[in-house]
Short mmCIF file of C-alpha atoms and ligand atoms in Angstrom, two decimals:
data_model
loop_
_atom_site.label_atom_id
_atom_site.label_comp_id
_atom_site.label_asym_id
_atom_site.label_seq_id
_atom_site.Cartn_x
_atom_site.Cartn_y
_atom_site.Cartn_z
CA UNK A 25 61.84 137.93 45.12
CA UNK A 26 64.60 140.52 45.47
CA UNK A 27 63.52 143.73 47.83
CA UNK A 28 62.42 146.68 46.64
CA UNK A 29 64.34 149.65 46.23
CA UNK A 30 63.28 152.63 48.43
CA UNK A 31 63.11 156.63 46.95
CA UNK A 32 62.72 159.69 48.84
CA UNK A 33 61.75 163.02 47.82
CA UNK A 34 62.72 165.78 50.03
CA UNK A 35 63.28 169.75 49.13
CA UNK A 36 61.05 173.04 50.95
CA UNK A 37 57.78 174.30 50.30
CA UNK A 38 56.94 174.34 46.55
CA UNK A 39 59.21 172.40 45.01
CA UNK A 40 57.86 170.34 43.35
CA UNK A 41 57.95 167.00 44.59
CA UNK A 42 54.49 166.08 44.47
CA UNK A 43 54.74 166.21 40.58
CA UNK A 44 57.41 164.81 40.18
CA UNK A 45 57.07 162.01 42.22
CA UNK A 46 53.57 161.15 39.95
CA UNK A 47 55.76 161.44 36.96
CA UNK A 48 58.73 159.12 38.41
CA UNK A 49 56.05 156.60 38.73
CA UNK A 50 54.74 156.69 35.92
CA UNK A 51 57.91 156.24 33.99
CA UNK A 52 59.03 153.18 36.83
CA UNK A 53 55.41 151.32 35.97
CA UNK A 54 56.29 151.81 32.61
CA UNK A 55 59.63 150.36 32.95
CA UNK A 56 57.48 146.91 34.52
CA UNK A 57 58.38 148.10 38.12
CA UNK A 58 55.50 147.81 40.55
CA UNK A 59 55.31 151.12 42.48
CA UNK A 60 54.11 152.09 46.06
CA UNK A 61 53.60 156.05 45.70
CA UNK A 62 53.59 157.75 49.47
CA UNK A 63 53.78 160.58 51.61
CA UNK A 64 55.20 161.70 54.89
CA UNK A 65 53.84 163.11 57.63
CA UNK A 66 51.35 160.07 56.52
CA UNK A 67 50.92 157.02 54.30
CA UNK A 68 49.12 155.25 56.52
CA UNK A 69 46.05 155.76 58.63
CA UNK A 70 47.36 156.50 62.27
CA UNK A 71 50.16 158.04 60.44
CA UNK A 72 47.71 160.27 58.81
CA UNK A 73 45.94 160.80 61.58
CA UNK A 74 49.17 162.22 62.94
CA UNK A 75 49.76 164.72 60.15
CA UNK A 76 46.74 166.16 60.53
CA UNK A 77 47.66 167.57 64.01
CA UNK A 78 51.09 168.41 62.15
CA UNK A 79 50.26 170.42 59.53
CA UNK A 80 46.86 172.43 60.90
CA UNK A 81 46.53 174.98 63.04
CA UNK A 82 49.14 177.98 64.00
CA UNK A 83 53.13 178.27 63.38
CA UNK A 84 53.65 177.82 67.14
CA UNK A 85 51.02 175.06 67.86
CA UNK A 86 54.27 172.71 68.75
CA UNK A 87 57.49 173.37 69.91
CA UNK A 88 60.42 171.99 67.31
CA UNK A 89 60.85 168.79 69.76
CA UNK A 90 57.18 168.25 70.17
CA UNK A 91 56.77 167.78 66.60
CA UNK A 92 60.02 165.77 65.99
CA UNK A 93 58.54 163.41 68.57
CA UNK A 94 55.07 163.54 66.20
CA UNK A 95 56.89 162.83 62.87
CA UNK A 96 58.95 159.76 64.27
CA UNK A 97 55.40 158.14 66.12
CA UNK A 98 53.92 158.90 62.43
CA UNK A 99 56.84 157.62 60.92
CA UNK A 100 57.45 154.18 62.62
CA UNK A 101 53.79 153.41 61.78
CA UNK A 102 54.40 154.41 58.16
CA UNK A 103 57.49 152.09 58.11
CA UNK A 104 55.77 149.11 59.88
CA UNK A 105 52.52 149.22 57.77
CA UNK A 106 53.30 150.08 54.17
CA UNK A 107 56.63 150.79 53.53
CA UNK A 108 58.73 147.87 54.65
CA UNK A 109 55.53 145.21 53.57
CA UNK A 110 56.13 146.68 49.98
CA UNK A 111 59.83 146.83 50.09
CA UNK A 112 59.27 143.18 51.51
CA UNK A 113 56.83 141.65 48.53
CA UNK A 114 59.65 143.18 45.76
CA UNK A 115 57.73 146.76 45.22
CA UNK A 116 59.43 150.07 44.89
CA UNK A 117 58.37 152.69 47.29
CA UNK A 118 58.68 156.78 46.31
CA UNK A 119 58.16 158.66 49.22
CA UNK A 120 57.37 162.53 49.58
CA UNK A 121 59.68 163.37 51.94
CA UNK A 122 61.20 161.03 54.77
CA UNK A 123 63.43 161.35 57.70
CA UNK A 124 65.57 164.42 55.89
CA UNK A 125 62.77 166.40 56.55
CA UNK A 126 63.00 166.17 60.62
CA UNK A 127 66.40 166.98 60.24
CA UNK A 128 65.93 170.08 58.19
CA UNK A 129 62.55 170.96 59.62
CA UNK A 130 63.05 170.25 62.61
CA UNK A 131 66.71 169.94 63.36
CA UNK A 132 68.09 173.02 61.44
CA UNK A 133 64.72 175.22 61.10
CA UNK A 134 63.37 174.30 64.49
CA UNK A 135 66.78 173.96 67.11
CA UNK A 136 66.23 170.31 68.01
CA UNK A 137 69.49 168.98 68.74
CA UNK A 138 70.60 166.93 65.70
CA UNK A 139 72.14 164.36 67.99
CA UNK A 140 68.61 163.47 69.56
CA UNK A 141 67.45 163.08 65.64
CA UNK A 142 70.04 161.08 65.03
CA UNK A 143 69.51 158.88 68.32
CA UNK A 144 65.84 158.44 67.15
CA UNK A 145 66.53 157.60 63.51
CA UNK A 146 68.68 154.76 64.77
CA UNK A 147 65.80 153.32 66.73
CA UNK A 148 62.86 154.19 64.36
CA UNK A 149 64.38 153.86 60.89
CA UNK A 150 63.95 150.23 59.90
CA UNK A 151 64.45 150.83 55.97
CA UNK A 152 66.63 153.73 54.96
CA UNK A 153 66.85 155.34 51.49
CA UNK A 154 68.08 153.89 48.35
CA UNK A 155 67.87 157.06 46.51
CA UNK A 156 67.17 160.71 47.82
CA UNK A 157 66.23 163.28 45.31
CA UNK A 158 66.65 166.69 46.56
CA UNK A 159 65.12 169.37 44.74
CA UNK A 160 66.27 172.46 45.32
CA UNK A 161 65.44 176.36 44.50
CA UNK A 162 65.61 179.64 46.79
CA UNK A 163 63.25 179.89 49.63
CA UNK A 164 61.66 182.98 48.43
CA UNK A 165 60.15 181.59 44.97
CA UNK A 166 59.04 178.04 46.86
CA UNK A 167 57.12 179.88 49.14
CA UNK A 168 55.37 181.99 46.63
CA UNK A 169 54.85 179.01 44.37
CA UNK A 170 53.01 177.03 47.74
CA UNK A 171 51.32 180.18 47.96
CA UNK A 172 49.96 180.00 44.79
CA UNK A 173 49.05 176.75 44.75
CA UNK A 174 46.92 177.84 47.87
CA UNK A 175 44.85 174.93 49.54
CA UNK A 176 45.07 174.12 53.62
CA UNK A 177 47.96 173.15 55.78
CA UNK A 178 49.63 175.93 55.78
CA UNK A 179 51.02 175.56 59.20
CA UNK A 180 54.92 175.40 57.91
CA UNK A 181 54.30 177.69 55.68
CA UNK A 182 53.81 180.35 58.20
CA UNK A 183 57.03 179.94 59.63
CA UNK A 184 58.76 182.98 58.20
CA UNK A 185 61.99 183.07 55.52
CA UNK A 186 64.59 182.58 57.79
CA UNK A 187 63.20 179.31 58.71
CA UNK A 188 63.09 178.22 55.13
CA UNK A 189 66.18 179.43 53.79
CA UNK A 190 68.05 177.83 57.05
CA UNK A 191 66.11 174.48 56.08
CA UNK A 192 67.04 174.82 52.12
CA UNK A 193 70.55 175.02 53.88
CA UNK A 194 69.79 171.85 55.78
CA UNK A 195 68.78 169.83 52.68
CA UNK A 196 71.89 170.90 50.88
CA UNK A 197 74.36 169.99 53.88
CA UNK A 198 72.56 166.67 53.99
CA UNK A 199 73.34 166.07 50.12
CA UNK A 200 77.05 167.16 50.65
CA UNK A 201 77.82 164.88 53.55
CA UNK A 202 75.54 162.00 51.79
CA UNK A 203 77.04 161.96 48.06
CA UNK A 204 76.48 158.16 48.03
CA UNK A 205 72.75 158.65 48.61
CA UNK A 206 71.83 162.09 47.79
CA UNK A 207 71.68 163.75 44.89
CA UNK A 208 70.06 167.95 44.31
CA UNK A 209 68.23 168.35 41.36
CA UNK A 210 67.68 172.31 40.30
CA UNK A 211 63.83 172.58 40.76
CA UNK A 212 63.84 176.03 38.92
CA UNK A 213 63.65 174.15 36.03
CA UNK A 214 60.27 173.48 33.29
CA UNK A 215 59.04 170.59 34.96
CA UNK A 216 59.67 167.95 32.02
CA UNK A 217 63.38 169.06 32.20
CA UNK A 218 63.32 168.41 36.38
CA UNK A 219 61.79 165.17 35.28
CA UNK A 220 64.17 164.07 33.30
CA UNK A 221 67.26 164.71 35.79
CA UNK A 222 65.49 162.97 38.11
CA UNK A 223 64.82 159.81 35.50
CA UNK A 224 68.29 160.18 34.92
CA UNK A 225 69.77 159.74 38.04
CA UNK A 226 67.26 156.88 39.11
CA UNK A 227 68.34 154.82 35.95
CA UNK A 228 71.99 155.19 36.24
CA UNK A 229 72.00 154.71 39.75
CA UNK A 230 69.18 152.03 40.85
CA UNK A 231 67.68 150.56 37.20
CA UNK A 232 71.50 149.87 35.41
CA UNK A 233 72.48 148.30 38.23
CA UNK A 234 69.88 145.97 39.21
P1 TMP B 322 54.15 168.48 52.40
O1 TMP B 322 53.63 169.90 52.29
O2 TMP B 322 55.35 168.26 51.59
O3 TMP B 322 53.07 167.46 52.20
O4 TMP B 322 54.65 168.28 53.91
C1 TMP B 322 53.90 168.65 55.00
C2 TMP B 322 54.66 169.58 55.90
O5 TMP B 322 55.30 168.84 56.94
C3 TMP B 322 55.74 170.39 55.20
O6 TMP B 322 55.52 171.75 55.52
C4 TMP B 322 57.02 169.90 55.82
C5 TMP B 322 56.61 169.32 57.14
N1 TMP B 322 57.46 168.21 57.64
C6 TMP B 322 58.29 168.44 58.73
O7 TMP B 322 58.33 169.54 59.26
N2 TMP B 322 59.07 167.40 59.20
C7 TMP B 322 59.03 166.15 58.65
O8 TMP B 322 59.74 165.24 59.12
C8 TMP B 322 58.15 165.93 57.51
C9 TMP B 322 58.09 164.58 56.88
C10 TMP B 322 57.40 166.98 57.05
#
């Protein structure tokens, strides 16, 4: 049984990569390709355990390296108990957000020095991407759109517009110095036309070629 092929979805606040990652698998089970759909902080239960101190409470709960710390503790667990057993057993796993996150988050909205992030990914990160979808739009209309969409953990949310336009900077220096793995997807787009870049790209570059 070959391994499976590993997905990320990264971008800021309202996006949309929750709905788009339900739609990606749906069109991968429909191609015959058994799908692992997850999330990060989270995805499994100490992992989630960890998010919830993560994404509760106020902006300044955690300092930027206090959190980084929490997302790689949740993060090894997530690796160790469902991603790399499905990877393993031939599954495909498409993740809301991964390690790209810390860096923007983290690293580039919240001053942790990138080379510590780097020094933990090396340790932590068992299974790296296949295939990182970055979808992209101005911080201004993602935050309104999470606003919208209302609902709890807010906590990143809160964090003010400079911290999420110097994040959507992040993502899109991560793309540029990543062409190989990376790709940015305009997410100011009708959803079914987001959809289908993103079916594009994961056909031509993971399905065509095995
Ligand atoms: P979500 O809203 O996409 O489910 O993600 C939860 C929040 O966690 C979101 O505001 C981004 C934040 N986050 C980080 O700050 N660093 C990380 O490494 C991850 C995975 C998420």
């Amino acid at each position: 049984m070959a391994r499976g092929r590993f997905i990320t979805f990264e971008g800021g606040e309202g996006a949309g990569k929750s709905t788009q990652l339900r739609r990606l698998a749906e069109r991968l089970t429909q191609a015959g390709v058994e799908v692992v759909t997850t999330r990060e902080p989270g995805g499994s239960p100490g992992a989630e355990s960890i998010r919830a101190l993560l994404v509760n409470g106020d902006a300044d709960r955690w300092s930027g390296l206090s959190e980084a710390l929490l997302m790689f503790a949740a993060r090894r667990d997530h690796i160790e108990r469902t991603i790399a057993p499905a990877l393993d057993r031939g599954a495909w796993v498409v993740c809301d957000r991964f390690a790209d996150s810390t860096r923007a988050y983290q690293g580039a909205g919240g001053g942790v020095d990138p080379a510590l992030i780097s020094a933990l990914e090396s340790h932590v990160l068992s299974v790296r991407p296949d295939l990182t979808l970055i979808l992209d739009l101005p911080a201004d209309a993602g935050l309104a759109r999470a606003g919208a969409r209302g609902g709890g953990e807010t906590r990143f949310e809160s964090k003010g517009l400079g911290f999420h336009e110097r994040l959507r900077q992040a993502f899109l220096d991560i793309a540029a110095a990543e062409p190989e793995r990376c790709v940015v997807i305009d997410g100011r787009d009708e959803i079914a036309a987001v959809g289908e870049a993103v079916w594009d790209d994961v056909r031509t570059r993971l399905l065509d070629h095995g």
